[in-house]
Amino acid sequence: MSDRSAELGDGNETVSGAEVIAQALKTQDVGYIFGIVGIPVTEVAAAAQKLGIRYVGMRNEQAACYAASAIGYLTGRPGVCLVVSGPGLIHALGGMANANMNCWPLIVIGGSSERSQETMGAFQEFPQVEACRLYSKFSARPSSVEAIPSIIEKAVRSSIYGRPGACYVDIPADFVNLQVNVNSIKYVECCMPPPVSMAATSAVHMAASVIRSAKQPLIIIGKGAAYACAEESIRKLVEQCKLPFLPTPMGKGVIPDNHPNCVGAARSRALQFADVIVLFGARLNWILHFGLPPRYQPDVKFIQVDICAEELGNNVKPAVTLLGDINAVTKQLLEEFDRIPWQYPPESEWWETLREKMRTNEAASKELASKKSLPMNYYTVFYHVQEQLPRDCFVVSEGANTMDIGRTVLQNYLPRHRLDAGTFGTMGVGLGFAIAAALVAEDRSPGQRVICVEGDSAFGFSGMEVETICRYNLPIVLLVVNNNGIYQGFATGTWKEMLTFGDATTVAPPICLLPNSHYEQIMTAFGGKGYFVQTPEELQESLRQSLADTTKPSLINIMIKPQATRKAQDFHWLTRSNM
């Protein structure tokens, strides 16, 4: 511990609880806070700003929590979500759950009732520490202002060590303005980066042997590999051993999507017929169909590489488990293949099967994209968007078909540059994620753009954050792919005809949204640029203008065919689901 009293003044000087919280966060290298202030946490945000911590005021605590968690994923250091007591904290629980499911570091700091009023029915009194234990790795209330630095250090450390996740720190209202002697506060030194663990040497030898024996190998790159910054070592392994790879949604960009070994366009075929699959930071959950038939061969051999021991062996017994830091373990595998060189034959029957399926799927997508009929379909929209996307942009996406189809068309070339609904399948994350990505872009690569692709239903969850985007003038281009509904909608004429049969609450299908809603006017209301587009030409021009104008954010409201769907999938249930 380091005593900062000499820096802060003489022995009679005092410091407030808010200032202690801010300094403790600064000491732990926390750079971003998102939240909605009010009693009792306003002073905490102000104190943080004085120390140079960036504070972004949001319009909803859930969106603020999504933004803070995305900071953790993008930077490796947790962002903070600052909320008021009771309802404010409860609104943030969705973001905490999402961070835990995604394994992203996050700190939530919640104000709470004054200690002297506990159990008396205080303003917004709620058992916050207990409630947050279900949604976090660590949940605690400091016993005193003096204890705040050690609790915050533990929260930050817990959020990034082992499997990353959310942590909660509860601050009683009377602590915020309580003055204590500056000499009584001892700040804990910044916690070290997570220790790097390596797999057992014998397991590495066994994994290499299984890979060498594969007739139809496949590497799956998950967002765990992206978080571990393993892009250089994984790319080297793929290229050295000539292996096909498949990225999960947020694993896109660890190796560029246009790499010749990427078989994303033959995803179903690759999963269904691979005989050895190496999982780099990808879990055998619903996204990968639990590793079970009919999506996989009954005798497929899985090699799991993961930082979390509890993940190894879930749903399928692996052939080999490699417990450790993904980047470090990949380097161990590289050393093994350096010791005994091996390459998978690039002209094998397996490679030809995958390439043929990729050609077929790409041709089918291009045929859909070339359709001239109006309203446009998803493929037409995304192919025109892809033509203009900057190679270094962040792509944020959410929605059902919007996200699923967009993932197959919109390319990522850099790691940690795609954010979507994630493991928890959460809708409403888009604008919070986009705000976080824009702040990181401003700090690291000024001029880098964020493209946020939203379904019209998904946009509705956090649409008022458009005001936040405009208030901070963030470099975000919002694309709302509007089909008038959830999954599918109805045209204006059909909607009006339905209403002739009765009240909308009884005759309108639950999936309906108001047809042809002008979401772009939300952006113009706050000073940004808004576009309502119905043709490919209008889409191309509005996107060109939006990318060229770096002075203000934009929203392009893109009308598509209300009944537009995905192209047929290899398994009938995939055409409708987002698997």
XYZ file of C-alpha atoms in Angstrom:
579
model
C 0.000 0.000 0.000
C 1.174 3.549 -0.715
C 0.317 6.503 1.554
C -0.604 9.528 -0.581
C -1.154 11.879 2.355
C 2.050 13.808 1.673
C 0.788 14.614 -1.833
C -2.681 15.626 -0.692
C -1.830 18.017 2.117
C -0.866 18.403 5.775
C -2.098 16.301 8.638
C -5.237 18.396 9.223
C -6.555 18.171 5.665
C -9.632 16.095 4.928
C -10.876 14.290 1.866
C -14.417 13.234 0.934
C -15.561 9.703 0.241
C -16.295 10.699 -3.371
C -12.706 11.870 -3.801
C -11.391 8.645 -2.275
C -13.477 6.558 -4.715
C -12.224 8.592 -7.665
C -8.588 8.388 -6.615
C -8.858 4.655 -5.938
C -10.219 4.131 -9.463
C -7.490 6.317 -10.935
C -4.839 4.361 -9.042
C -6.237 1.138 -10.522
C -5.863 2.549 -14.040
C -9.596 2.869 -14.673
C -10.076 5.324 -17.531
C -13.808 5.374 -18.308
C -17.006 5.768 -16.293
C -20.528 5.519 -17.748
C -23.647 6.213 -15.783
C -26.590 8.317 -14.779
C -25.937 10.542 -11.786
C -28.291 11.497 -9.007
C -28.514 11.100 -5.257
C -26.097 9.911 -3.924
C -23.403 9.505 -6.627
C -23.208 12.853 -8.479
C -20.139 13.924 -6.522
C -18.338 10.693 -7.455
C -18.598 11.474 -11.175
C -17.427 15.051 -10.635
C -14.435 13.918 -8.552
C -13.478 11.385 -11.221
C -13.542 14.019 -13.942
C -11.185 16.233 -11.907
C -8.668 13.388 -11.973
C -8.924 12.962 -15.752
C -11.183 9.913 -15.810
C -13.585 10.187 -18.742
C -17.222 10.296 -17.643
C -20.034 9.652 -20.145
C -23.549 10.435 -18.972
C -26.016 7.977 -20.521
C -29.818 7.920 -20.738
C -30.390 4.461 -19.268
C -28.383 2.487 -16.723
C -28.618 -0.693 -18.771
C -26.994 0.973 -21.790
C -24.376 2.522 -19.480
C -23.531 -0.931 -18.134
C -23.259 -2.372 -21.649
C -20.868 0.441 -22.577
C -18.701 -0.076 -19.489
C -18.461 -3.823 -20.151
C -17.458 -3.233 -23.776
C -14.629 -1.022 -22.532
C -13.396 -3.989 -20.513
C -13.398 -6.197 -23.597
C -11.742 -3.630 -25.851
C -9.025 -2.478 -23.431
C -8.517 -5.347 -20.977
C -9.155 -2.962 -18.084
C -12.682 -2.697 -16.651
C -14.911 0.235 -17.380
C -17.099 1.503 -14.537
C -20.870 1.809 -14.527
C -21.924 4.367 -11.902
C -25.560 4.177 -10.787
C -27.871 5.464 -8.104
C -29.524 3.278 -5.500
C -32.476 0.929 -5.858
C -33.997 1.173 -9.362
C -30.774 2.589 -10.807
C -28.811 -0.440 -9.681
C -31.572 -2.844 -10.744
C -31.557 -1.373 -14.250
C -27.829 -2.119 -14.438
C -28.235 -5.809 -13.554
C -28.894 -6.712 -17.204
C -25.517 -5.277 -18.151
C -23.817 -7.117 -15.308
C -25.356 -10.425 -16.367
C -24.332 -9.798 -19.967
C -20.735 -9.017 -18.929
C -20.540 -12.198 -16.865
C -21.898 -14.334 -19.704
C -19.483 -12.721 -22.174
C -16.579 -12.984 -19.678
C -15.830 -9.262 -19.871
C -14.373 -7.238 -16.971
C -16.749 -4.663 -15.489
C -17.063 -2.678 -12.254
C -20.466 -1.437 -11.141
C -20.472 1.170 -8.372
C -23.875 1.760 -6.855
C -24.962 4.322 -4.316
C -27.137 2.911 -1.549
C -29.171 4.035 1.439
C -27.543 5.696 4.420
C -26.341 3.203 6.993
C -28.299 4.819 9.809
C -31.562 4.256 7.893
C -31.122 0.581 7.067
C -34.300 -1.530 7.565
C -36.330 1.661 8.127
C -37.708 1.946 4.597
C -35.084 4.446 3.428
C -35.255 6.147 0.051
C -34.691 3.456 -2.619
C -33.552 0.970 0.020
C -32.732 -2.402 -1.522
C -30.462 -5.354 -0.625
C -28.010 -4.407 -3.347
C -24.923 -6.379 -2.295
C -26.965 -9.548 -2.003
C -28.785 -8.968 -5.289
C -25.550 -8.420 -7.197
C -24.001 -11.668 -6.028
C -26.097 -13.492 -8.635
C -24.673 -11.308 -11.390
C -21.054 -10.852 -10.425
C -17.789 -12.488 -9.370
C -17.408 -10.214 -6.337
C -19.944 -8.046 -4.494
C -19.082 -6.033 -1.381
C -19.704 -2.878 0.636
C -16.689 -1.156 2.238
C -16.966 -1.016 6.020
C -15.595 2.538 6.074
C -14.308 5.251 3.754
C -10.804 4.118 4.680
C -11.614 0.633 3.327
C -12.717 1.885 -0.104
C -9.307 1.674 -1.867
C -8.730 -1.966 -0.914
C -12.271 -2.974 -1.944
C -11.929 -1.230 -5.307
C -8.540 -2.847 -5.904
C -10.012 -6.261 -5.185
C -12.962 -5.572 -7.476
C -10.687 -4.550 -10.357
C -8.369 -7.504 -9.746
C -11.259 -9.967 -9.530
C -12.783 -8.607 -12.727
C -9.688 -9.356 -14.828
C -8.147 -12.418 -13.138
C -9.152 -15.938 -14.184
C -12.347 -15.824 -16.234
C -13.129 -12.076 -16.485
C -16.484 -10.820 -15.280
C -18.519 -8.234 -13.419
C -17.852 -6.984 -9.870
C -19.989 -4.758 -7.660
C -18.985 -2.138 -5.051
C -21.733 -0.681 -2.873
C -21.303 2.856 -1.523
C -23.615 4.036 1.287
C -24.959 7.536 0.668
C -23.401 8.914 3.868
C -19.915 7.846 2.671
C -19.977 10.068 -0.420
C -19.675 13.422 1.352
C -18.182 12.162 4.591
C -14.901 13.933 5.308
C -12.032 11.889 6.720
C -8.460 12.765 7.549
C -6.361 12.493 4.419
C -3.633 10.640 6.358
C -6.072 7.844 7.191
C -6.418 6.862 3.533
C -3.937 4.386 2.106
C -4.321 3.676 -1.607
C -3.529 0.191 -2.837
C -1.036 0.044 -5.669
C -2.423 -0.757 -9.113
C -3.055 -4.469 -9.428
C -0.777 -6.263 -11.842
C -2.039 -7.633 -15.173
C -3.422 -11.170 -14.881
C -0.726 -13.818 -14.431
C -0.057 -15.806 -17.593
C -0.640 -19.536 -17.165
C 0.511 -22.254 -19.560
C -0.795 -25.698 -20.382
C 0.912 -28.853 -19.248
C 3.672 -29.878 -21.660
C 2.269 -33.400 -21.961
C -1.126 -32.002 -22.979
C 0.508 -29.826 -25.648
C 2.308 -32.879 -27.073
C -0.964 -34.817 -27.104
C -2.867 -31.964 -28.785
C -0.256 -31.680 -31.520
C -0.448 -35.442 -32.078
C -4.242 -35.345 -32.416
C -4.018 -32.446 -34.868
C -1.432 -34.275 -36.975
C -3.726 -37.316 -37.187
C -6.713 -35.280 -38.397
C -8.203 -36.023 -41.789
C -10.606 -33.067 -41.658
C -9.303 -30.535 -39.104
C -10.868 -27.224 -38.144
C -9.858 -24.364 -35.860
C -12.612 -22.308 -34.205
C -11.589 -18.855 -32.985
C -13.755 -17.428 -30.207
C -13.962 -14.026 -28.575
C -11.804 -15.425 -25.782
C -8.947 -15.492 -28.274
C -9.708 -11.896 -29.214
C -9.730 -10.829 -25.565
C -6.437 -12.659 -24.993
C -4.819 -10.653 -27.846
C -3.754 -13.959 -29.399
C -4.138 -12.790 -32.997
C -0.480 -12.942 -33.964
C 0.195 -16.423 -32.598
C -3.067 -17.936 -33.887
C -2.501 -16.532 -37.356
C 1.002 -17.957 -37.366
C -0.334 -21.375 -36.350
C -3.014 -21.321 -39.057
C -0.550 -20.307 -41.765
C 2.290 -22.573 -40.641
C 0.071 -25.660 -40.442
C -2.219 -24.690 -43.380
C -5.357 -25.212 -41.279
C -8.905 -24.031 -42.083
C -10.426 -21.747 -39.454
C -13.880 -20.560 -38.545
C -14.452 -17.455 -36.390
C -17.334 -17.153 -33.967
C -19.225 -13.839 -34.230
C -16.851 -11.841 -32.033
C -13.881 -13.949 -33.045
C -14.117 -12.272 -36.449
C -10.996 -10.248 -37.237
C -8.577 -12.170 -35.014
C -7.476 -13.363 -38.429
C -8.929 -11.181 -41.210
C -12.172 -12.489 -42.694
C -10.654 -12.351 -46.173
C -7.796 -14.674 -45.244
C -7.641 -17.651 -47.667
C -7.922 -20.126 -44.774
C -11.175 -18.624 -43.473
C -14.111 -20.972 -44.099
C -16.815 -18.773 -42.605
C -18.852 -19.066 -45.819
C -18.992 -22.841 -45.307
C -19.749 -22.771 -41.587
C -22.338 -25.560 -41.462
C -20.317 -27.888 -43.657
C -17.135 -27.276 -41.666
C -18.828 -27.988 -38.335
C -20.736 -31.002 -39.562
C -17.860 -32.970 -41.070
C -14.703 -31.947 -39.174
C -13.068 -34.837 -37.335
C -10.743 -32.738 -35.133
C -11.744 -29.293 -33.883
C -9.487 -26.982 -31.885
C -11.416 -24.443 -29.801
C -9.450 -21.272 -29.052
C -11.485 -19.397 -26.444
C -14.793 -20.645 -27.830
C -17.347 -22.459 -25.706
C -19.508 -25.405 -26.716
C -22.711 -23.585 -25.838
C -25.763 -22.747 -27.958
C -23.682 -20.669 -30.392
C -21.716 -23.800 -31.336
C -24.692 -26.136 -30.891
C -23.236 -27.733 -27.748
C -20.771 -29.791 -29.811
C -23.456 -32.407 -30.421
C -24.888 -34.226 -33.474
C -26.395 -33.578 -35.971
C -24.280 -30.424 -36.226
C -21.139 -32.482 -35.571
C -19.886 -35.965 -36.222
C -20.637 -38.245 -33.258
C -16.938 -39.143 -32.950
C -15.453 -35.671 -33.528
C -12.420 -34.945 -31.338
C -12.389 -31.576 -29.577
C -9.238 -29.890 -28.291
C -10.274 -27.175 -25.836
C -8.027 -24.194 -25.105
C -9.468 -22.043 -22.319
C -8.441 -19.957 -19.308
C -11.287 -21.380 -17.224
C -10.958 -24.940 -15.897
C -14.704 -25.200 -15.268
C -15.354 -24.773 -18.995
C -13.311 -27.795 -20.008
C -15.490 -30.815 -20.727
C -18.836 -29.037 -20.808
C -21.378 -30.927 -22.990
C -18.715 -33.038 -24.759
C -15.757 -34.955 -23.366
C -12.707 -33.391 -25.079
C -9.869 -35.422 -26.527
C -7.370 -32.957 -25.035
C -7.710 -29.998 -22.670
C -5.225 -27.124 -22.695
C -5.812 -24.989 -19.627
C -4.118 -21.615 -19.765
C -3.810 -18.219 -21.374
C -4.829 -18.636 -25.010
C -1.936 -16.641 -26.405
C 0.607 -18.513 -24.280
C -0.880 -21.920 -25.105
C -0.915 -21.140 -28.836
C 2.787 -20.283 -28.606
C 3.353 -23.641 -26.900
C 1.658 -25.370 -29.832
C 3.798 -23.381 -32.250
C 6.931 -24.527 -30.453
C 5.738 -28.106 -30.784
C 5.171 -27.706 -34.536
C 8.550 -25.997 -34.851
C 10.130 -28.986 -33.136
C 8.357 -31.475 -35.399
C 7.178 -29.575 -38.503
C 3.821 -30.547 -39.984
C 1.393 -29.102 -42.515
C -2.118 -30.131 -43.465
C -2.193 -30.757 -47.240
C -3.761 -27.643 -48.840
C -5.032 -29.687 -51.816
C -6.793 -32.305 -49.712
C -10.335 -33.519 -50.375
C -11.451 -31.741 -47.174
C -10.151 -28.398 -48.412
C -11.840 -28.924 -51.783
C -15.157 -29.758 -50.060
C -14.974 -26.579 -48.016
C -13.965 -24.411 -50.961
C -16.786 -25.772 -53.115
C -19.349 -25.100 -50.388
C -17.967 -21.587 -49.955
C -18.312 -20.920 -53.679
C -21.899 -22.198 -53.653
C -22.935 -20.152 -50.609
C -21.225 -17.006 -51.824
C -22.936 -17.328 -55.204
C -26.335 -17.741 -53.527
C -25.736 -14.650 -51.388
C -24.604 -12.609 -54.385
C -27.701 -13.657 -56.311
C -29.899 -12.398 -53.469
C -27.838 -9.212 -53.269
C -28.324 -8.549 -56.974
C -32.122 -8.484 -56.739
C -33.464 -5.228 -58.186
C -36.930 -5.431 -56.664
C -38.013 -2.931 -54.020
C -38.171 -2.859 -51.052
C -34.606 -4.178 -50.733
C -33.677 -7.430 -48.994
C -31.018 -7.902 -46.323
C -28.360 -9.138 -48.725
C -28.738 -6.183 -51.080
C -28.349 -3.799 -48.148
C -25.295 -5.489 -46.666
C -23.437 -5.924 -49.933
C -23.774 -2.209 -50.661
C -22.661 -1.396 -47.111
C -19.672 -3.735 -47.343
C -18.470 -1.942 -50.492
C -17.938 1.283 -48.538
C -16.922 0.091 -45.079
C -13.505 1.380 -43.937
C -11.210 -1.589 -43.322
C -10.323 -0.377 -39.827
C -13.853 0.418 -38.640
C -15.579 -1.136 -35.641
C -18.725 -3.038 -36.590
C -21.397 -3.242 -33.895
C -24.462 -5.300 -34.735
C -27.620 -6.550 -33.107
C -31.003 -7.842 -34.167
C -32.171 -11.216 -35.414
C -31.731 -11.494 -39.181
C -29.924 -8.144 -39.210
C -27.138 -9.516 -37.036
C -27.036 -13.036 -38.475
C -26.992 -12.078 -42.142
C -24.767 -9.060 -41.524
C -22.196 -11.318 -39.885
C -21.881 -13.365 -43.088
C -21.472 -10.335 -45.389
C -19.813 -7.537 -43.399
C -16.107 -8.237 -43.110
C -13.780 -7.661 -40.166
C -10.054 -7.305 -40.669
C -8.874 -6.353 -37.166
C -9.278 -8.130 -33.805
C -11.752 -6.806 -31.228
C -13.490 -4.753 -33.920
C -16.803 -6.598 -33.909
C -19.316 -6.416 -31.078
C -22.735 -8.062 -31.086
C -25.429 -9.692 -28.948
C -22.893 -12.198 -27.648
C -23.220 -15.293 -25.509
C -26.331 -14.070 -23.704
C -28.060 -13.150 -26.992
C -28.822 -9.733 -25.532
C -30.814 -7.177 -27.500
C -30.293 -3.512 -26.636
C -26.502 -3.674 -26.404
C -25.809 -1.943 -29.708
C -25.713 1.752 -28.909
C -23.891 1.245 -25.604
C -21.276 -0.889 -27.342
C -20.966 1.664 -30.149
C -20.407 4.506 -27.669
C -17.656 2.531 -25.920
C -15.995 1.629 -29.232
C -16.124 5.266 -30.358
C -14.361 6.440 -27.192
C -11.643 3.818 -27.604
C -11.277 4.808 -31.256
C -10.931 8.483 -30.342
C -8.246 7.711 -27.770
C -6.269 5.197 -29.826
C -6.893 5.935 -33.517
C -8.496 9.345 -34.134
C -10.512 9.231 -37.337
C -11.512 5.594 -36.941
C -15.261 5.097 -37.458
C -17.859 2.972 -35.701
C -20.595 1.413 -37.843
C -23.551 0.339 -35.697
C -25.936 -1.937 -37.616
C -29.288 -2.275 -35.873
C -32.522 -4.044 -36.576
C -35.449 -1.689 -36.023
C -36.631 -3.735 -33.043
C -33.147 -3.841 -31.480
C -32.720 -0.095 -32.001
C -35.829 0.534 -29.920
C -34.241 -0.894 -26.770
C -31.757 1.964 -26.432
C -32.673 4.471 -29.140
C -32.533 7.483 -26.816
C -28.770 6.969 -26.546
C -28.709 8.786 -29.894
C -28.805 11.924 -27.751
C -25.713 10.678 -25.893
C -23.958 10.085 -29.213
C -24.771 13.610 -30.382
C -23.944 15.252 -27.032
C -20.416 13.849 -27.159
C -20.245 14.119 -30.981
C -19.004 10.558 -31.377
C -17.824 9.174 -34.755
C -20.714 6.732 -35.152
C -22.776 5.886 -38.226
C -26.010 4.138 -37.232
C -27.712 1.905 -39.792
C -31.262 0.902 -38.862
C -32.340 -1.991 -41.087
C -36.086 -1.464 -40.917
C -38.520 -4.269 -41.742
C -41.345 -2.884 -39.584
C -41.203 -5.639 -37.011
C -39.551 -8.228 -34.806
C -38.170 -10.886 -37.185
C -40.708 -9.755 -39.800
C -43.249 -6.968 -40.174
C -45.963 -5.733 -42.475
C -46.236 -3.080 -45.161
C -48.249 0.076 -44.515
C -51.205 -1.112 -46.593
C -51.432 -4.450 -44.809
C -51.182 -2.729 -41.429
C -54.060 -0.362 -42.213
C -56.156 -3.233 -43.550
C -55.605 -5.213 -40.332
C -56.826 -2.287 -38.246
C -60.178 -2.336 -40.049
C -60.890 -5.621 -38.254
C -60.409 -4.240 -34.757
C -58.088 -2.633 -32.231
C -54.358 -3.135 -32.812
C -53.991 -4.869 -29.440
C -56.247 -7.702 -30.600
C -55.624 -7.958 -34.356
C -51.974 -6.981 -34.882
C -49.519 -9.910 -34.602
C -47.133 -9.507 -31.629
C -44.186 -9.147 -34.015
C -45.549 -5.947 -35.598
C -43.999 -2.499 -35.253
C -45.379 0.714 -36.752
C -44.618 0.604 -40.517
C -42.162 3.041 -42.085
C -41.174 4.664 -38.785
C -38.818 7.594 -39.359
C -36.059 6.724 -36.907
C -33.687 9.090 -38.692
C -35.648 12.007 -37.247
C -34.410 11.059 -33.771
C -30.888 11.771 -34.969
C -31.784 15.078 -36.620
C -33.660 16.148 -33.487
C -30.342 16.162 -31.609
C -28.261 17.784 -34.324
C -26.924 14.776 -36.220
C -27.577 13.813 -39.827
C -30.523 11.591 -40.707
C -31.368 9.758 -43.927
C -34.479 7.824 -44.970
C -33.523 5.471 -47.792
C -35.534 3.059 -49.927
C -33.259 2.242 -52.886
C -29.703 0.978 -53.352
C -28.727 4.312 -54.861
C -30.034 6.250 -51.870
C -28.246 3.852 -49.533
C -24.938 4.246 -51.365
C -25.139 8.042 -51.387
C -26.237 8.417 -47.757
C -23.462 6.093 -46.574
C -20.906 7.931 -48.681
C -21.969 11.262 -47.163
C -22.037 9.842 -43.634
C -18.514 8.418 -43.896
C -17.195 11.598 -45.496
C -18.660 13.890 -42.807
C -16.467 13.514 -39.726
C -18.071 16.470 -37.926
C -21.261 14.786 -36.723
C -22.858 11.358 -36.262
C -25.407 9.983 -38.717
C -28.385 7.620 -38.771
C -29.471 5.931 -41.991
C -32.964 4.434 -41.783
C -33.015 1.683 -44.433
C -36.390 0.348 -45.506
C -36.352 -3.317 -46.537
C -38.985 -5.840 -47.509
C -41.040 -6.571 -44.367
C -41.057 -10.319 -45.108
C -37.338 -10.528 -45.957
C -35.577 -13.555 -44.445
C -32.285 -15.460 -44.473
C -31.416 -17.748 -47.341
C -32.204 -21.405 -46.659
C -29.768 -23.076 -44.255
C -28.432 -26.638 -44.194
C -30.596 -27.403 -41.154
C -34.174 -26.182 -41.283
C -34.187 -24.809 -37.730
C -31.258 -22.502 -38.518
C -33.219 -20.577 -41.138
C -35.462 -19.222 -38.426
C -33.132 -19.158 -35.410
C -30.032 -17.070 -34.820
C -27.726 -20.059 -34.420
